[in-house]
Amino acid sequence: GGAGSIGSFVVKDLFKFKVKKIIIVDNNEYNLFKLKLSLTKKNIDKIELNLANIENNFQIKKIFKKYFPDIVFHVAALKHVEYLENNTNQGILTNILGTDNILKYSVKNKVKYFINVSTDKAADPENILGITKLIGEYLCNNYSLKNNIKIGIVRFGNVFNSNGSVSEVFK
């Protein structure tokens, strides 16, 4: 989800630090295109864009083996309640199995820090979004307890002006 609204914000913030390279993974080629257009020439030289789906074990394994990241910001998710209620299987694939893939290869490739972006809906889940993201948090806790990786979880509420937020409805 590195080129989505939250992911691209994280990417742009990372340039404030002395990063050698930022590996961006997203399954949306248009978002990758928009992110690249929004960066300065200096910053473009520090990024690698990867079109991949976190549910695809082969793609994720290949990316981790190619880059060996030190830190992973996991922001990829399906996060719209209405669509997840009607597409439960896809919510499970992306928010649970995709998260497990990212965690598995983070551990195998000795990632030092893993930051999982979750949702406030995981606090007291009443829908598929909350349930799948809470299970993703449980996976993070389980990997943290059983492996040598530091994992942080942050829960976001509705992020105004993010892709699909109510601000788009108002516009």
mmCIF file of C-alpha atoms in Angstrom:
data_model
loop_
_atom_site.group_PDB
_atom_site.id
_atom_site.type_symbol
_atom_site.label_atom_id
_atom_site.label_comp_id
_atom_site.label_asym_id
_atom_site.label_seq_id
_atom_site.Cartn_x
_atom_site.Cartn_y
_atom_site.Cartn_z
ATOM 1 C CA GLY A 1 0.000 0.000 0.000
ATOM 2 C CA GLY A 2 3.013 2.292 -0.416
ATOM 3 C CA ALA A 3 1.367 4.419 -3.100
ATOM 4 C CA GLY A 4 -2.051 4.787 -1.483
ATOM 5 C CA SER A 5 -3.056 7.930 0.371
ATOM 6 C CA ILE A 6 -1.527 6.883 3.703
ATOM 7 C CA GLY A 7 1.398 4.987 2.159
ATOM 8 C CA SER A 8 2.429 7.886 -0.083
ATOM 9 C CA PHE A 9 2.270 10.236 2.902
ATOM 10 C CA VAL A 10 4.603 7.883 4.810
ATOM 11 C CA VAL A 11 6.950 7.714 1.801
ATOM 12 C CA LYS A 12 7.140 11.510 1.533
ATOM 13 C CA ASP A 13 7.766 11.813 5.279
ATOM 14 C CA LEU A 14 10.624 9.307 5.096
ATOM 15 C CA PHE A 15 12.599 11.693 2.886
ATOM 16 C CA LYS A 16 13.064 13.876 5.980
ATOM 17 C CA PHE A 17 15.439 11.195 7.260
ATOM 18 C CA LYS A 18 18.708 9.933 5.814
ATOM 19 C CA VAL A 19 17.256 6.985 3.926
ATOM 20 C CA LYS A 20 19.349 5.126 1.395
ATOM 21 C CA LYS A 21 16.446 3.630 -0.527
ATOM 22 C CA ILE A 22 12.678 3.413 -0.187
ATOM 23 C CA ILE A 23 11.088 0.322 -1.666
ATOM 24 C CA ILE A 24 7.468 1.011 -2.536
ATOM 25 C CA VAL A 25 5.092 -1.879 -3.114
ATOM 26 C CA ASP A 26 1.522 -1.363 -4.280
ATOM 27 C CA ASN A 27 -0.985 -3.292 -6.368
ATOM 28 C CA ASN A 28 -2.328 -0.140 -8.029
ATOM 29 C CA GLU A 29 -0.246 0.974 -11.006
ATOM 30 C CA TYR A 30 -2.056 4.312 -11.271
ATOM 31 C CA ASN A 31 -1.212 5.151 -7.652
ATOM 32 C CA LEU A 32 2.435 4.225 -8.299
ATOM 33 C CA PHE A 33 2.387 6.508 -11.356
ATOM 34 C CA LYS A 34 0.849 9.417 -9.367
ATOM 35 C CA LEU A 35 3.321 8.979 -6.523
ATOM 36 C CA LYS A 36 6.285 9.025 -8.888
ATOM 37 C CA LEU A 37 4.984 12.206 -10.563
ATOM 38 C CA SER A 38 4.659 13.909 -7.180
ATOM 39 C CA LEU A 39 8.309 13.353 -6.196
ATOM 40 C CA THR A 40 11.273 15.587 -6.910
ATOM 41 C CA LYS A 41 14.145 14.359 -9.095
ATOM 42 C CA LYS A 42 16.350 14.008 -5.998
ATOM 43 C CA ASN A 43 13.755 11.828 -4.281
ATOM 44 C CA ILE A 44 12.980 9.722 -7.360
ATOM 45 C CA ASP A 45 16.574 8.512 -7.299
ATOM 46 C CA LYS A 46 15.964 7.065 -3.809
ATOM 47 C CA ILE A 47 12.901 4.975 -4.647
ATOM 48 C CA GLU A 48 12.163 1.622 -6.230
ATOM 49 C CA LEU A 49 8.589 1.071 -7.403
ATOM 50 C CA ASN A 50 7.159 -2.459 -7.346
ATOM 51 C CA LEU A 51 3.773 -3.449 -8.693
ATOM 52 C CA ALA A 52 2.757 -6.434 -6.566
ATOM 53 C CA ASN A 53 -0.048 -7.846 -4.479
ATOM 54 C CA ILE A 54 0.655 -8.745 -0.843
ATOM 55 C CA GLU A 55 -1.488 -11.857 -1.208
ATOM 56 C CA ASN A 56 0.916 -13.231 -3.818
ATOM 57 C CA ASN A 57 3.476 -15.251 -1.901
ATOM 58 C CA PHE A 58 5.861 -15.490 -4.878
ATOM 59 C CA GLN A 59 5.888 -11.734 -5.541
ATOM 60 C CA ILE A 60 6.456 -10.796 -1.908
ATOM 61 C CA LYS A 61 9.204 -13.384 -1.455
ATOM 62 C CA LYS A 62 10.956 -12.071 -4.569
ATOM 63 C CA ILE A 63 10.782 -8.429 -3.393
ATOM 64 C CA PHE A 64 12.171 -9.253 0.060
ATOM 65 C CA LYS A 65 14.997 -11.334 -1.425
ATOM 66 C CA LYS A 66 15.894 -8.545 -3.834
ATOM 67 C CA TYR A 67 15.978 -5.635 -1.361
ATOM 68 C CA PHE A 68 16.406 -6.996 2.204
ATOM 69 C CA PRO A 69 14.676 -4.042 3.909
ATOM 70 C CA ASP A 70 15.571 -2.938 7.436
ATOM 71 C CA ILE A 71 12.149 -1.441 8.195
ATOM 72 C CA VAL A 72 8.716 -2.337 6.844
ATOM 73 C CA PHE A 73 5.704 -0.032 6.987
ATOM 74 C CA HIS A 74 2.700 -2.235 6.273
ATOM 75 C CA VAL A 75 -0.129 0.016 5.110
ATOM 76 C CA ALA A 76 -1.704 -2.255 2.487
ATOM 77 C CA ALA A 77 -5.305 -3.117 3.319
ATOM 78 C CA LEU A 78 -8.853 -3.163 2.159
ATOM 79 C CA LYS A 79 -10.564 -0.694 4.437
ATOM 80 C CA HIS A 80 -14.058 0.155 3.270
ATOM 81 C CA VAL A 81 -16.705 -1.408 5.487
ATOM 82 C CA GLU A 82 -19.417 -1.639 2.815
ATOM 83 C CA TYR A 83 -17.230 -3.445 0.281
ATOM 84 C CA LEU A 84 -15.736 -5.807 2.818
ATOM 85 C CA GLU A 85 -19.163 -6.795 4.111
ATOM 86 C CA ASN A 86 -20.054 -7.839 0.562
ATOM 87 C CA ASN A 87 -16.634 -9.330 -0.271
ATOM 88 C CA THR A 88 -15.595 -11.148 2.895
ATOM 89 C CA ASN A 89 -13.240 -13.551 1.131
ATOM 90 C CA GLN A 90 -11.214 -10.724 -0.396
ATOM 91 C CA GLY A 91 -11.023 -8.991 2.983
ATOM 92 C CA ILE A 92 -9.616 -12.171 4.512
ATOM 93 C CA LEU A 93 -7.142 -12.623 1.644
ATOM 94 C CA THR A 94 -5.800 -9.083 1.801
ATOM 95 C CA ASN A 95 -6.073 -8.069 5.452
ATOM 96 C CA ILE A 96 -5.156 -11.407 7.015
ATOM 97 C CA LEU A 97 -3.261 -13.602 4.541
ATOM 98 C CA GLY A 98 -1.517 -10.607 2.947
ATOM 99 C CA THR A 99 -0.429 -9.369 6.365
ATOM 100 C CA ASP A 100 0.825 -12.846 7.210
ATOM 101 C CA ASN A 101 2.894 -12.893 3.982
ATOM 102 C CA ILE A 102 4.510 -9.562 4.810
ATOM 103 C CA LEU A 103 5.239 -10.675 8.374
ATOM 104 C CA LYS A 104 6.606 -14.068 7.273
ATOM 105 C CA TYR A 105 9.089 -12.571 4.821
ATOM 106 C CA SER A 106 9.988 -9.779 7.219
ATOM 107 C CA VAL A 107 11.059 -12.417 9.741
ATOM 108 C CA LYS A 108 12.809 -14.622 7.159
ATOM 109 C CA ASN A 109 14.795 -11.636 5.877
ATOM 110 C CA LYS A 110 15.663 -10.294 9.335
ATOM 111 C CA VAL A 111 13.753 -7.012 9.156
ATOM 112 C CA LYS A 112 14.555 -4.995 12.292
ATOM 113 C CA TYR A 113 11.311 -3.030 12.624
ATOM 114 C CA PHE A 114 7.809 -3.711 11.351
ATOM 115 C CA ILE A 115 5.094 -1.057 11.642
ATOM 116 C CA ASN A 116 1.552 -2.239 10.990
ATOM 117 C CA VAL A 117 -1.100 0.374 10.247
ATOM 118 C CA SER A 118 -4.427 -0.855 11.557
ATOM 119 C CA THR A 119 -7.800 0.773 12.181
ATOM 120 C CA ASP A 120 -9.780 2.017 15.139
ATOM 121 C CA LYS A 121 -12.455 -0.459 14.019
ATOM 122 C CA ALA A 122 -10.238 -3.271 15.366
ATOM 123 C CA ALA A 123 -10.773 -2.023 18.938
ATOM 124 C CA ASP A 124 -14.266 -3.494 19.236
ATOM 125 C CA PRO A 125 -14.911 -5.163 15.880
ATOM 126 C CA GLU A 126 -18.466 -5.109 14.595
ATOM 127 C CA ASN A 127 -17.747 -5.784 10.925
ATOM 128 C CA ILE A 128 -15.408 -7.672 8.591
ATOM 129 C CA LEU A 129 -12.992 -4.729 8.419
ATOM 130 C CA GLY A 130 -12.575 -4.613 12.188
ATOM 131 C CA ILE A 131 -12.347 -8.386 12.518
ATOM 132 C CA THR A 132 -9.779 -8.837 9.734
ATOM 133 C CA LYS A 133 -7.607 -5.979 10.980
ATOM 134 C CA LEU A 134 -7.796 -7.270 14.572
ATOM 135 C CA ILE A 135 -6.661 -10.690 13.374
ATOM 136 C CA GLY A 136 -3.828 -8.896 11.535
ATOM 137 C CA GLU A 137 -2.863 -7.293 14.862
ATOM 138 C CA TYR A 138 -2.936 -10.708 16.551
ATOM 139 C CA LEU A 139 -0.623 -12.013 13.829
ATOM 140 C CA CYS A 140 1.768 -9.133 14.525
ATOM 141 C CA ASN A 141 1.760 -9.890 18.237
ATOM 142 C CA ASN A 142 2.319 -13.598 17.587
ATOM 143 C CA TYR A 143 5.266 -12.963 15.240
ATOM 144 C CA SER A 144 6.723 -10.486 17.722
ATOM 145 C CA LEU A 145 6.594 -12.990 20.579
ATOM 146 C CA LYS A 146 8.106 -15.864 18.588
ATOM 147 C CA ASN A 147 10.747 -14.028 16.535
ATOM 148 C CA ASN A 148 13.496 -11.467 16.813
ATOM 149 C CA ILE A 149 11.585 -8.567 15.268
ATOM 150 C CA LYS A 150 10.266 -5.369 16.811
ATOM 151 C CA ILE A 151 6.687 -4.760 15.749
ATOM 152 C CA GLY A 152 4.603 -1.675 16.347
ATOM 153 C CA ILE A 153 0.914 -1.328 15.608
ATOM 154 C CA VAL A 154 -0.801 2.000 15.073
ATOM 155 C CA ARG A 155 -4.551 2.361 14.767
ATOM 156 C CA PHE A 156 -5.863 5.124 12.549
ATOM 157 C CA GLY A 157 -9.403 6.438 12.616
ATOM 158 C CA ASN A 158 -10.943 7.971 9.545
ATOM 159 C CA VAL A 159 -8.203 9.922 7.791
ATOM 160 C CA PHE A 160 -9.733 13.017 6.219
ATOM 161 C CA ASN A 161 -8.890 13.409 2.539
ATOM 162 C CA SER A 162 -7.473 9.880 2.232
ATOM 163 C CA ASN A 163 -8.605 7.768 -0.721
ATOM 164 C CA GLY A 164 -12.266 6.940 -0.264
ATOM 165 C CA SER A 165 -12.789 9.221 2.728
ATOM 166 C CA VAL A 166 -15.995 11.168 3.252
ATOM 167 C CA SER A 167 -14.253 14.297 1.910
ATOM 168 C CA GLU A 168 -14.597 12.810 -1.590
ATOM 169 C CA VAL A 169 -18.350 12.495 -1.050
ATOM 170 C CA PHE A 170 -18.538 16.130 0.027
ATOM 171 C CA LYS A 171 -16.589 17.271 -3.042
#
